XYZ file of C-alpha atoms in Angstrom:
670
model
C 12.230 -22.507 5.289
C 15.268 -20.978 4.005
C 15.963 -17.479 4.315
C 16.724 -15.561 1.136
C 20.279 -13.368 1.453
C 20.203 -9.840 0.753
C 18.646 -9.077 -2.543
C 18.737 -5.867 -4.705
C 15.335 -5.537 -6.524
C 14.978 -3.373 -9.454
C 11.550 -2.775 -9.758
C 8.890 -0.334 -11.498
C 8.057 2.096 -8.960
C 4.810 1.399 -7.859
C 6.683 -0.419 -5.059
C 5.664 0.397 -1.532
C 9.045 1.168 -0.719
C 10.597 0.107 2.403
C 10.600 3.422 4.399
C 11.000 4.798 8.019
C 9.021 8.027 8.967
C 9.318 7.859 12.654
C 8.471 11.156 13.935
C 11.364 12.576 16.418
C 9.899 12.755 19.820
C 10.325 15.510 22.199
C 10.849 14.593 25.806
C 7.953 15.969 27.676
C 6.299 14.481 30.752
C 3.331 12.355 31.030
C 1.913 10.999 34.226
C 0.703 7.702 33.232
C -0.519 5.491 30.290
C -3.318 6.701 28.228
C -6.181 4.478 27.778
C -9.006 5.177 24.763
C -11.947 2.848 24.784
C -14.578 3.097 22.128
C -17.681 0.714 21.557
C -19.922 0.925 18.476
C -22.606 -1.594 17.199
C -21.535 -1.920 13.754
C -18.666 -3.950 11.566
C -15.321 -3.172 9.769
C -11.932 -3.152 8.191
C -8.967 -2.564 5.222
C -4.416 -4.237 3.959
C 3.862 -9.859 1.116
C 7.090 -9.130 0.748
C 8.068 -6.830 -1.895
C 5.760 -4.741 -4.139
C 6.036 -3.268 -7.828
C 4.255 -1.670 -10.556
C 4.503 2.085 -11.871
C 4.356 4.886 -9.659
C 2.368 7.542 -11.200
C 0.789 10.894 -10.003
C -2.835 11.715 -10.834
C -1.699 14.986 -12.928
C 0.589 13.423 -15.116
C -0.717 12.569 -18.661
C 1.810 9.803 -19.817
C 2.705 6.604 -18.623
C 6.135 6.528 -16.807
C 8.351 3.524 -15.716
C 10.618 4.129 -12.841
C 13.394 1.709 -11.551
C 14.250 1.787 -7.747
C 16.481 -0.069 -5.713
C 14.763 -1.917 -2.787
C 17.154 -3.871 -0.444
C 15.958 -6.637 1.602
C 17.737 -8.429 4.428
C 15.958 -11.522 4.083
C 12.500 -12.982 3.395
C 10.385 -13.014 6.966
C 7.523 -15.387 7.275
C 4.429 -13.404 8.356
C 2.278 -15.091 11.005
C -1.288 -15.724 9.826
C -3.399 -14.578 12.649
C -6.309 -16.999 13.808
C -9.808 -15.800 12.908
C -11.934 -14.985 16.222
C -14.984 -16.915 17.378
C -17.329 -14.401 15.803
C -16.275 -12.117 13.188
C -18.568 -9.274 14.070
C -18.040 -9.031 17.689
C -16.016 -6.255 19.343
C -12.477 -6.349 19.442
C -9.748 -5.440 21.866
C -6.679 -4.035 20.252
C -3.585 -2.165 22.087
C -1.374 0.548 20.500
C 1.881 0.786 21.975
C 3.776 3.893 21.024
C 7.064 5.858 21.940
C 5.285 9.046 22.382
C 2.019 10.447 22.758
C -0.378 13.474 22.371
C 0.270 15.170 25.523
C 3.972 15.706 25.073
C 4.013 15.857 21.542
C 1.115 17.567 19.402
C 2.048 15.052 16.056
C 0.797 12.300 18.173
C -2.493 13.884 18.568
C -3.343 13.518 15.017
C -2.152 10.059 15.160
C -4.379 9.160 18.126
C -7.212 11.059 16.564
C -6.695 8.357 13.710
C -6.886 5.412 16.171
C -9.845 6.706 18.003
C -11.651 7.461 14.616
C -10.575 3.854 13.219
C -11.761 2.290 16.542
C -15.383 3.701 16.049
C -15.712 2.945 12.167
C -14.572 -0.873 13.017
C -16.200 -1.578 16.197
C -13.259 -2.020 17.977
C -12.003 -1.179 21.547
C -8.549 0.495 21.663
C -6.114 0.795 24.437
C -3.236 3.419 23.994
C 0.081 2.789 25.904
C 3.175 5.089 25.832
C 5.880 5.854 28.385
C 6.054 8.988 30.030
C 9.077 10.071 28.288
C 10.899 8.825 24.835
C 12.541 5.405 26.563
C 12.870 2.358 24.365
C 13.027 0.001 27.686
C 10.105 1.433 28.846
C 8.253 1.144 25.443
C 9.523 -2.690 25.139
C 8.363 -3.082 28.675
C 4.700 -1.933 27.486
C 4.801 -4.332 24.625
C 5.455 -6.857 27.013
C 2.435 -5.840 29.187
C 0.266 -5.701 26.016
C 1.145 -9.202 25.080
C 0.399 -10.476 28.560
C -3.066 -8.967 28.104
C -3.750 -10.992 24.962
C -5.856 -8.725 23.115
C -7.446 -9.441 19.849
C -4.551 -7.530 18.004
C -1.471 -5.324 18.740
C -0.471 -2.108 16.879
C 3.095 -0.746 17.792
C 6.029 1.687 16.749
C 9.226 -0.371 16.062
C 11.476 2.572 17.085
C 14.171 -0.488 17.763
C 13.689 -3.495 16.030
C 16.604 -5.242 17.819
C 15.256 -4.173 21.433
C 11.381 -5.158 20.227
C 11.946 -8.204 18.309
C 11.534 -10.500 21.473
C 8.284 -9.034 22.836
C 6.970 -8.606 19.372
C 7.614 -12.412 18.693
C 6.076 -13.370 21.732
C 3.116 -11.744 20.371
C 3.160 -13.589 16.986
C 3.975 -16.766 18.831
C 0.493 -16.369 20.892
C -1.079 -15.731 17.303
C -1.774 -12.436 18.084
C -1.420 -10.112 14.683
C 0.669 -7.185 14.857
C 1.230 -4.332 12.886
C 3.661 -1.385 12.817
C 2.888 2.290 12.447
C 5.082 5.778 12.383
C 7.966 4.070 13.174
C 9.562 0.960 11.508
C 10.694 -0.448 8.206
C 8.657 -3.072 7.236
C 8.847 -6.976 8.391
C 11.568 -7.896 5.972
C 13.835 -4.999 6.783
C 13.210 -5.122 10.398
C 13.520 -9.044 10.633
C 10.377 -9.346 12.434
C 7.161 -11.284 11.057
C 4.598 -8.355 11.700
C 2.061 -7.927 9.110
C 2.688 -4.493 7.695
C 4.343 -1.063 8.628
C 2.166 1.988 7.985
C 4.126 5.191 7.023
C 5.294 7.295 4.269
C 6.779 6.166 0.874
C 9.609 8.645 0.635
C 10.876 7.712 -2.665
C 7.319 8.010 -4.264
C 7.060 11.547 -2.147
C 10.095 12.957 -4.198
C 9.114 11.300 -7.530
C 5.384 12.417 -7.375
C 6.678 15.668 -6.186
C 9.148 16.059 -8.866
C 6.525 14.991 -11.493
C 3.904 17.735 -10.701
C 6.949 20.485 -10.400
C 8.324 19.224 -13.903
C 4.889 19.126 -15.455
C 5.188 23.076 -15.196
C 8.351 23.090 -17.250
C 11.760 24.350 -16.118
C 15.600 23.784 -16.777
C 17.221 22.618 -13.697
C 15.546 21.028 -10.510
C 17.303 21.461 -7.157
C 16.876 19.120 -4.128
C 17.528 21.225 -1.186
C 18.647 18.925 1.741
C 19.204 20.368 5.234
C 19.857 16.726 6.576
C 22.471 14.726 4.257
C 22.825 11.529 5.373
C 19.494 10.665 6.481
C 18.100 7.975 4.727
C 14.575 9.213 4.348
C 15.658 12.577 2.998
C 18.064 10.748 0.913
C 14.975 8.654 -0.629
C 13.543 11.843 -1.359
C 16.238 13.399 -3.134
C 16.205 10.475 -5.215
C 12.729 10.032 -6.041
C 12.930 13.840 -7.195
C 16.038 13.140 -9.376
C 14.131 10.103 -11.233
C 11.247 12.329 -12.092
C 13.772 15.208 -13.246
C 15.753 12.507 -15.595
C 12.138 11.296 -17.048
C 11.366 14.859 -17.512
C 14.473 15.654 -19.457
C 15.638 18.333 -16.574
C 18.792 18.588 -15.208
C 19.336 17.980 -11.423
C 21.634 18.873 -8.520
C 21.481 18.374 -4.897
C 22.056 21.125 -2.746
C 23.161 20.649 1.010
C 22.252 23.077 3.160
C 21.829 22.848 7.424
C 19.703 23.421 10.332
C 20.812 26.979 10.731
C 18.316 29.374 8.706
C 20.485 32.293 8.235
C 23.380 30.227 6.899
C 21.110 28.114 4.871
C 19.633 31.042 3.131
C 22.901 32.194 2.371
C 23.858 28.865 0.623
C 20.727 28.831 -1.568
C 21.544 32.555 -2.635
C 24.861 31.817 -3.412
C 23.929 28.615 -5.492
C 21.326 30.591 -7.166
C 23.782 33.446 -8.300
C 25.982 30.737 -9.813
C 23.248 28.953 -11.344
C 20.754 31.513 -12.553
C 18.916 28.743 -14.551
C 17.785 26.737 -11.553
C 14.119 27.135 -11.566
C 12.778 24.250 -9.986
C 13.347 23.737 -6.119
C 11.707 20.992 -3.563
C 12.840 21.363 0.150
C 12.988 18.381 2.711
C 10.668 20.336 5.266
C 10.315 23.356 7.271
C 14.322 23.445 8.130
C 14.954 23.935 4.490
C 11.617 25.583 3.255
C 12.042 28.738 5.858
C 15.493 29.411 4.648
C 14.176 28.872 0.907
C 11.438 31.567 1.574
C 14.276 33.746 2.982
C 16.356 33.257 -0.065
C 13.333 34.551 -2.132
C 12.701 37.850 -0.048
C 16.315 38.549 -0.369
C 16.631 38.071 -4.363
C 13.226 39.869 -4.874
C 11.569 36.849 -6.291
C 8.031 36.651 -7.018
C 5.428 33.599 -6.878
C 6.048 31.894 -10.317
C 9.449 33.175 -10.633
C 10.568 29.673 -9.669
C 8.525 26.513 -8.865
C 8.855 24.921 -5.252
C 7.417 22.302 -3.411
C 8.245 20.869 -0.317
C 7.772 18.279 2.382
C 5.886 18.526 5.582
C 3.703 21.713 6.482
C 4.136 24.516 9.058
C 2.543 27.754 9.157
C 5.122 29.199 6.691
C 4.481 26.382 4.425
C 0.670 27.188 4.693
C 1.376 30.664 3.960
C 3.280 30.113 0.900
C 0.739 27.535 -0.524
C -2.056 30.162 -0.085
C -0.080 32.823 -1.732
C 1.134 30.715 -4.798
C 4.887 30.497 -3.819
C 4.913 27.114 -2.981
C 2.732 24.228 -4.984
C 2.546 21.768 -2.494
C 3.374 20.373 1.076
C 3.844 16.657 0.911
C 2.242 15.081 4.241
C 2.858 11.908 5.702
C -0.588 11.965 6.892
C -0.441 10.810 10.537
C -4.063 10.175 11.022
C -4.012 7.507 8.364
C -1.063 5.831 10.471
C -3.284 5.434 13.453
C -6.571 4.768 11.289
C -4.857 2.222 9.050
C -3.260 0.402 11.716
C -6.920 -0.216 13.637
C -8.405 -0.945 10.160
C -5.848 -3.538 9.025
C -5.798 -5.295 12.433
C -9.447 -5.429 12.348
C -9.328 -7.389 8.850
C -6.545 -9.936 9.647
C -8.356 -10.575 13.113
C -11.900 -10.995 11.666
C -11.493 -12.381 8.262
C -7.759 -13.505 7.599
C -7.603 -10.449 5.288
C -3.782 -9.518 5.047
C -2.038 -6.589 4.188
C -0.877 -6.837 0.540
C 2.539 -5.447 0.958
C 5.207 -5.308 3.861
C 4.986 -1.635 4.009
C 1.724 0.174 3.410
C 1.980 3.998 2.348
C 0.462 6.560 4.236
C 2.019 9.291 2.214
C 2.774 11.449 0.152
C -0.222 13.318 0.579
C -0.276 16.492 -1.460
C -1.493 19.427 0.542
C -2.296 22.247 -2.264
C -4.219 25.618 -2.373
C -7.250 23.486 -3.357
C -6.926 21.179 -0.187
C -6.447 23.640 2.408
C -9.855 23.815 3.423
C -11.246 21.946 6.265
C -12.711 18.762 5.584
C -16.465 17.844 6.100
C -15.826 16.168 9.761
C -16.320 12.822 10.959
C -19.921 13.265 11.773
C -20.977 14.721 8.167
C -23.510 12.892 6.136
C -22.086 11.056 3.152
C -23.293 9.561 -0.146
C -21.183 7.237 -2.429
C -22.425 5.942 -5.569
C -20.535 2.390 -6.833
C -20.790 1.809 -10.600
C -19.398 -1.631 -11.426
C -19.552 -4.144 -14.702
C -20.966 -6.840 -12.829
C -22.934 -7.702 -9.691
C -23.751 -10.422 -7.191
C -26.786 -11.540 -8.839
C -25.306 -13.046 -11.681
C -21.295 -13.497 -10.812
C -20.816 -14.894 -7.284
C -17.238 -13.305 -7.002
C -19.274 -9.905 -6.838
C -21.002 -10.977 -3.755
C -17.809 -10.729 -1.928
C -16.790 -7.311 -3.445
C -20.547 -5.960 -2.740
C -20.285 -7.275 0.966
C -16.973 -5.441 1.469
C -18.597 -2.415 0.313
C -21.787 -2.694 2.181
C -20.176 -3.485 5.015
C -17.551 -0.601 5.119
C -20.582 1.642 4.410
C -22.490 0.180 7.093
C -19.964 0.816 9.745
C -18.921 4.234 8.628
C -22.649 5.242 8.037
C -22.579 5.965 4.589
C -25.376 6.168 2.214
C -24.210 3.672 -0.403
C -25.733 2.817 -3.906
C -24.713 0.125 -6.330
C -25.484 0.238 -10.125
C -24.826 -2.431 -12.322
C -26.045 -3.418 -16.063
C -27.922 -6.731 -16.515
C -25.180 -8.405 -18.118
C -21.554 -7.344 -19.077
C -21.983 -4.147 -21.125
C -19.425 -1.626 -21.745
C -21.971 1.199 -23.277
C -24.604 0.352 -20.356
C -21.961 0.574 -17.681
C -21.007 4.022 -19.153
C -24.298 5.277 -19.099
C -24.655 3.966 -15.448
C -21.463 6.276 -14.705
C -23.371 9.474 -16.406
C -26.203 8.602 -14.159
C -24.309 8.665 -11.112
C -22.466 11.745 -12.094
C -26.143 13.608 -12.531
C -26.994 12.540 -9.031
C -24.010 14.672 -7.568
C -23.610 12.357 -4.698
C -20.237 12.971 -2.340
C -17.901 10.590 -4.153
C -18.076 7.775 -7.000
C -16.413 4.266 -6.917
C -16.342 2.634 -10.281
C -14.557 -0.340 -12.368
C -12.465 1.103 -15.256
C -13.317 -2.069 -17.418
C -12.733 0.407 -20.452
C -10.536 3.710 -19.908
C -11.227 4.896 -23.533
C -15.063 4.612 -23.235
C -15.227 5.617 -19.485
C -12.858 8.845 -19.765
C -15.664 10.999 -20.651
C -17.954 10.418 -17.964
C -15.361 10.066 -15.419
C -13.837 13.180 -16.293
C -17.110 14.949 -15.954
C -17.630 13.811 -12.302
C -13.900 15.248 -11.618
C -15.220 18.520 -13.359
C -18.036 18.562 -11.203
C -15.483 18.147 -7.824
C -16.791 14.550 -7.474
C -14.085 12.661 -6.085
C -13.496 9.254 -8.019
C -11.691 5.884 -7.161
C -11.545 2.976 -9.042
C -11.825 -0.687 -7.800
C -11.158 -4.372 -9.156
C -10.697 -3.186 -12.874
C -8.363 -0.436 -13.776
C -4.759 0.434 -14.164
C -4.074 3.295 -12.303
C -4.902 6.850 -13.108
C -1.779 7.321 -15.444
C -2.043 4.189 -17.144
C -5.901 4.770 -17.576
C -5.254 8.240 -18.767
C -7.849 9.516 -16.236
C -7.272 11.623 -13.234
C -9.202 9.599 -10.419
C -7.651 9.002 -7.034
C -6.359 5.422 -7.022
C -7.306 2.041 -8.252
C -7.450 -0.861 -5.577
C -6.479 -4.026 -7.028
C -4.087 -6.850 -6.844
C -0.301 -6.191 -7.874
C 0.126 -8.766 -10.397
C 4.151 -8.163 -10.532
C 4.369 -8.360 -6.453
C 2.180 -11.520 -6.634
C 4.484 -13.518 -9.151
C 7.826 -12.021 -7.430
C 6.463 -12.893 -3.708
C 5.080 -16.210 -4.914
C 8.652 -16.688 -6.457
C 10.596 -15.810 -3.167
C 8.219 -18.366 -1.349
C 8.959 -21.410 -3.786
C 12.539 -20.456 -4.009
C 13.257 -20.549 -0.465
C 12.232 -23.979 -0.470
C 15.009 -25.004 -2.792
C 15.168 -26.100 -6.180
C 17.035 -26.091 -9.712
C 14.768 -24.284 -12.182
C 11.585 -22.448 -12.138
C 8.720 -22.462 -14.780
C 6.112 -19.912 -15.021
C 2.816 -21.937 -16.755
C 1.063 -19.313 -18.967
C -2.439 -20.361 -20.223
C -2.895 -16.876 -21.342
C -0.089 -15.515 -23.319
C -0.483 -11.957 -23.947
C -2.370 -11.074 -21.231
C -0.772 -7.883 -19.043
C -1.972 -9.791 -15.833
C -0.090 -13.000 -16.614
C 2.649 -11.324 -18.286
C 3.459 -9.124 -15.144
C 3.189 -12.322 -12.926
C 5.787 -14.212 -14.907
C 7.950 -11.153 -14.856
C 7.898 -11.249 -10.894
C 8.280 -14.706 -10.862
C 11.478 -14.351 -13.442
C 12.677 -11.544 -10.982
C 12.572 -13.809 -7.838
C 14.043 -16.912 -9.775
C 16.801 -14.603 -10.825
C 17.739 -13.277 -7.576
C 17.960 -16.859 -6.235
C 20.337 -17.801 -9.033
C 17.866 -20.225 -10.277
C 17.088 -20.943 -14.090
C 13.596 -19.647 -15.520
C 11.482 -20.443 -18.485
C 7.969 -19.200 -19.348
C 5.892 -22.552 -20.796
C 2.620 -21.326 -22.788
C -0.307 -23.612 -22.719
C -4.008 -22.560 -23.240
C -7.395 -23.136 -21.953
C -7.878 -26.667 -23.291
C -7.212 -28.945 -20.130
C -6.216 -31.847 -21.727
C -3.933 -30.195 -24.687
C -2.158 -28.374 -21.645
C -1.413 -31.375 -19.721
C 0.403 -32.949 -22.416
C 2.406 -29.833 -23.118
C 3.452 -29.753 -19.662
C 4.304 -33.437 -19.970
C 6.324 -32.827 -22.915
C 7.945 -29.961 -21.625
C 9.132 -31.955 -18.377
C 10.245 -35.030 -20.345
C 12.689 -32.770 -22.125
C 13.381 -30.406 -18.830
C 13.656 -33.087 -16.088
C 15.440 -30.743 -14.048
C 12.237 -28.503 -13.770
C 11.287 -28.421 -10.156
C 9.600 -25.232 -9.426
C 6.587 -24.417 -10.875
C 3.979 -21.549 -10.625
C 0.724 -21.526 -12.500
C -1.478 -18.312 -13.453
C -4.878 -19.661 -12.250
C -7.040 -22.848 -12.276
C -6.737 -22.724 -16.123
C -3.138 -24.011 -15.620
C -3.213 -25.378 -12.149
C -5.818 -28.017 -13.053
C -3.920 -29.328 -16.166
C -0.683 -29.246 -13.822
C -2.454 -31.284 -11.725
C -3.257 -33.739 -14.416
C 0.384 -33.813 -15.497
C 1.432 -34.512 -11.987
C -0.623 -37.842 -11.989
C 0.086 -38.798 -15.303
C 3.811 -38.396 -14.391
C 3.061 -40.372 -11.040
C 5.144 -37.586 -9.236
C 5.040 -37.400 -5.450
C 5.212 -33.678 -3.472
C 9.228 -34.562 -3.152
C 9.426 -34.117 -6.735
C 8.144 -30.805 -7.220
C 7.506 -27.480 -5.725
C 4.078 -25.428 -7.078
C 2.085 -22.280 -6.228
C -0.549 -20.710 -8.104
C -2.789 -17.467 -8.595
C -6.040 -17.775 -7.525
C -8.391 -20.518 -6.010
C -11.010 -23.263 -7.035
C -12.019 -26.275 -5.235
C -8.964 -28.171 -7.152
C -6.481 -25.717 -5.637
C -7.784 -25.904 -2.152
C -7.596 -29.664 -2.212
C -4.110 -29.348 -3.400
C -2.674 -26.968 -0.920
C -4.782 -29.277 1.481
C -2.712 -32.133 0.507
C 0.461 -30.379 0.429
C 0.921 -30.713 -3.237
C 0.419 -26.721 -3.714
C 2.248 -24.376 -1.271
C -0.088 -21.332 -1.787
C -3.109 -19.535 -3.907
C -2.583 -16.037 -4.313
C -5.699 -14.123 -3.613
C -6.856 -10.643 -5.089
C -8.776 -10.476 -1.841
C -12.029 -8.812 -3.098
C -13.760 -7.851 -0.032
C -10.865 -5.503 0.536
C -11.137 -3.956 -3.040
C -15.075 -2.963 -2.069
C -14.236 -2.239 1.697
C -11.151 -0.160 0.736
C -12.520 1.914 -2.034
C -15.629 2.837 0.431
C -12.961 3.625 3.489
C -10.765 5.696 1.026
C -13.479 8.074 -0.282
C -14.714 8.205 3.578
C -11.085 9.256 4.531
C -10.924 11.680 2.157
C -14.400 13.848 2.403
C -14.733 13.180 6.285
C -10.946 13.485 7.313
C -9.035 15.041 4.278
C -6.852 11.994 3.849
C -5.935 11.157 0.275
C -4.677 7.935 -1.162
C -1.106 7.658 -0.877
C -0.320 6.213 -4.314
C -1.840 5.883 -7.369
C -2.556 2.108 -7.120
C -3.483 0.682 -3.787
C -2.692 -3.181 -3.653
C -5.259 -5.277 -2.297
C -3.546 -8.218 -3.277
C -1.555 -10.784 -3.472
C -2.885 -12.408 -0.262
C -1.640 -15.785 0.125
C -3.571 -18.659 1.082
C -1.607 -21.618 2.548
C -2.677 -24.686 4.438
C -2.429 -22.592 7.655
C -5.151 -20.314 6.746
C -6.913 -22.352 4.293
C -9.646 -23.576 6.701
C -10.397 -19.986 7.650
C -10.427 -18.824 4.056
C -12.803 -21.858 2.906
C -15.265 -21.068 6.095
C -15.606 -17.400 4.708
C -15.813 -18.424 1.317
C -18.448 -16.404 -0.715
C -19.079 -13.719 2.229
C -15.721 -12.320 3.121
C -13.052 -14.328 1.072
């Protein structure tokens, strides 16, 4: 399979951008490798190539579109893990990291996440780290981990060049691998691991900018103490985008790591620009001088709006006194916890992360969230309200199994409410019933944002956190301030599907759309068109309908007029089945075309098996239920917030390599 050349993708920002959030290690001695072994009696889990959508922030009232440049070196084929003999057995995972708790306090939080993830996922975890920051020693520890042949490996990719060989050795053995804390994702690192868990820096700047802009202002300033650093450049770029959308002027102010000098630089800038009234700082090294500047100028809380990245005692104190609106946290606990969960899902069920970068931040620390979370052992109750259920739609058996599996493993009291048949009003009444019961959290399907806005807002007003799953568009698009929506990223599915098909060669790509006007299929075709354009291939959308015979004729007529069309993507069984009829009618062989599709069906599975179809794109419904429970658990017990307004559960690609696994688990986990 050919690899794409370097591409530049302009996408609507809900892109889980390719970011590196490695924490700078402190060199301190450690005497030996650290081992953590945890055993539990219950089950587990949670999370392509490029992702897209809208990055929105919970408190913003209107929908916004963001363009962002994402550079990708090539498409990396991600190895599909092999299912274990017994999906419910205890798994063994080895974590290899470049630092550890005993010599860097930051890593205590990461390792707390790993340990809790092990408890919640029925996993034994062994943590390996060198006795000081040493790339070669860390690489040797990865080799040691591979030699042990665990069920999965998680690691920090501090040097993708040095680590490529030992990581590829793990992948060659069928050991699934994820990166956490340090890395840039499989595409940018050029290594076929599953995903990288770290902060989306652009999103942090953008969402932070939205929060500040919502308070009003004239001039927004990004105070950058580390010019040239990729992560802070992305933060300032995201902030600039938010200012631009709000019609607010923007400037970047460069400081340095000298607190006194930086304070003077800020003061001189303010003297020359007294209209500057919105500031964002890149961390304590620019926040602390900013506070000194405020003192020097005699400015009080509210005279200017301020937000910052990271946290420190000084930042916490200024959040408490109202000077600083928020601190943006990369959430290291989630980096460790999420790595364990992602590997558990992959090794047990072949459920793969939906994106090459899984955002663990931005998490916003505000005056309302500074309190201590409930704690890992606190009792917890969740009510799930959905528009369908297992008893009358088999698809929902998989969703509900994900939710109940997570609840069982995490010791959560879960109640599922659903109407007797599809009924918006009845579902709305069930949401009201759930709010009245005052659970610790609510998860629900937003099938009608207008009808559900009132009862969902009632939950939020009562202090009950809410996430949406399976049906919804995210808090900004829906216009309701719930935390996040867990579902498939349709644009990303079309884009990544197009990348895979274009990599096989071809002349002209055709998106066969049986549901023109539907938002989901429109996004899918748009993503596919983007991939064709980047590959230098022609593109057309072909509209069919839900009549199989008529659709097969439409496809045949189109092909007769366009014999150069050789790459096809279909939107699901309603366009895939007519496509197969067209292929039969024309007497085409698998050498004559390249085909991929959304969704799965017996016909699609048979054609994946025969080689006629390269893949079926799965929204991974188990992950929708499981992920919603996990997100609320992490929030209530550990103070970890969802990083993005939309948390993608798909696309998950079903190919000939993992078709047997998917078929074996169909109806329960897939």
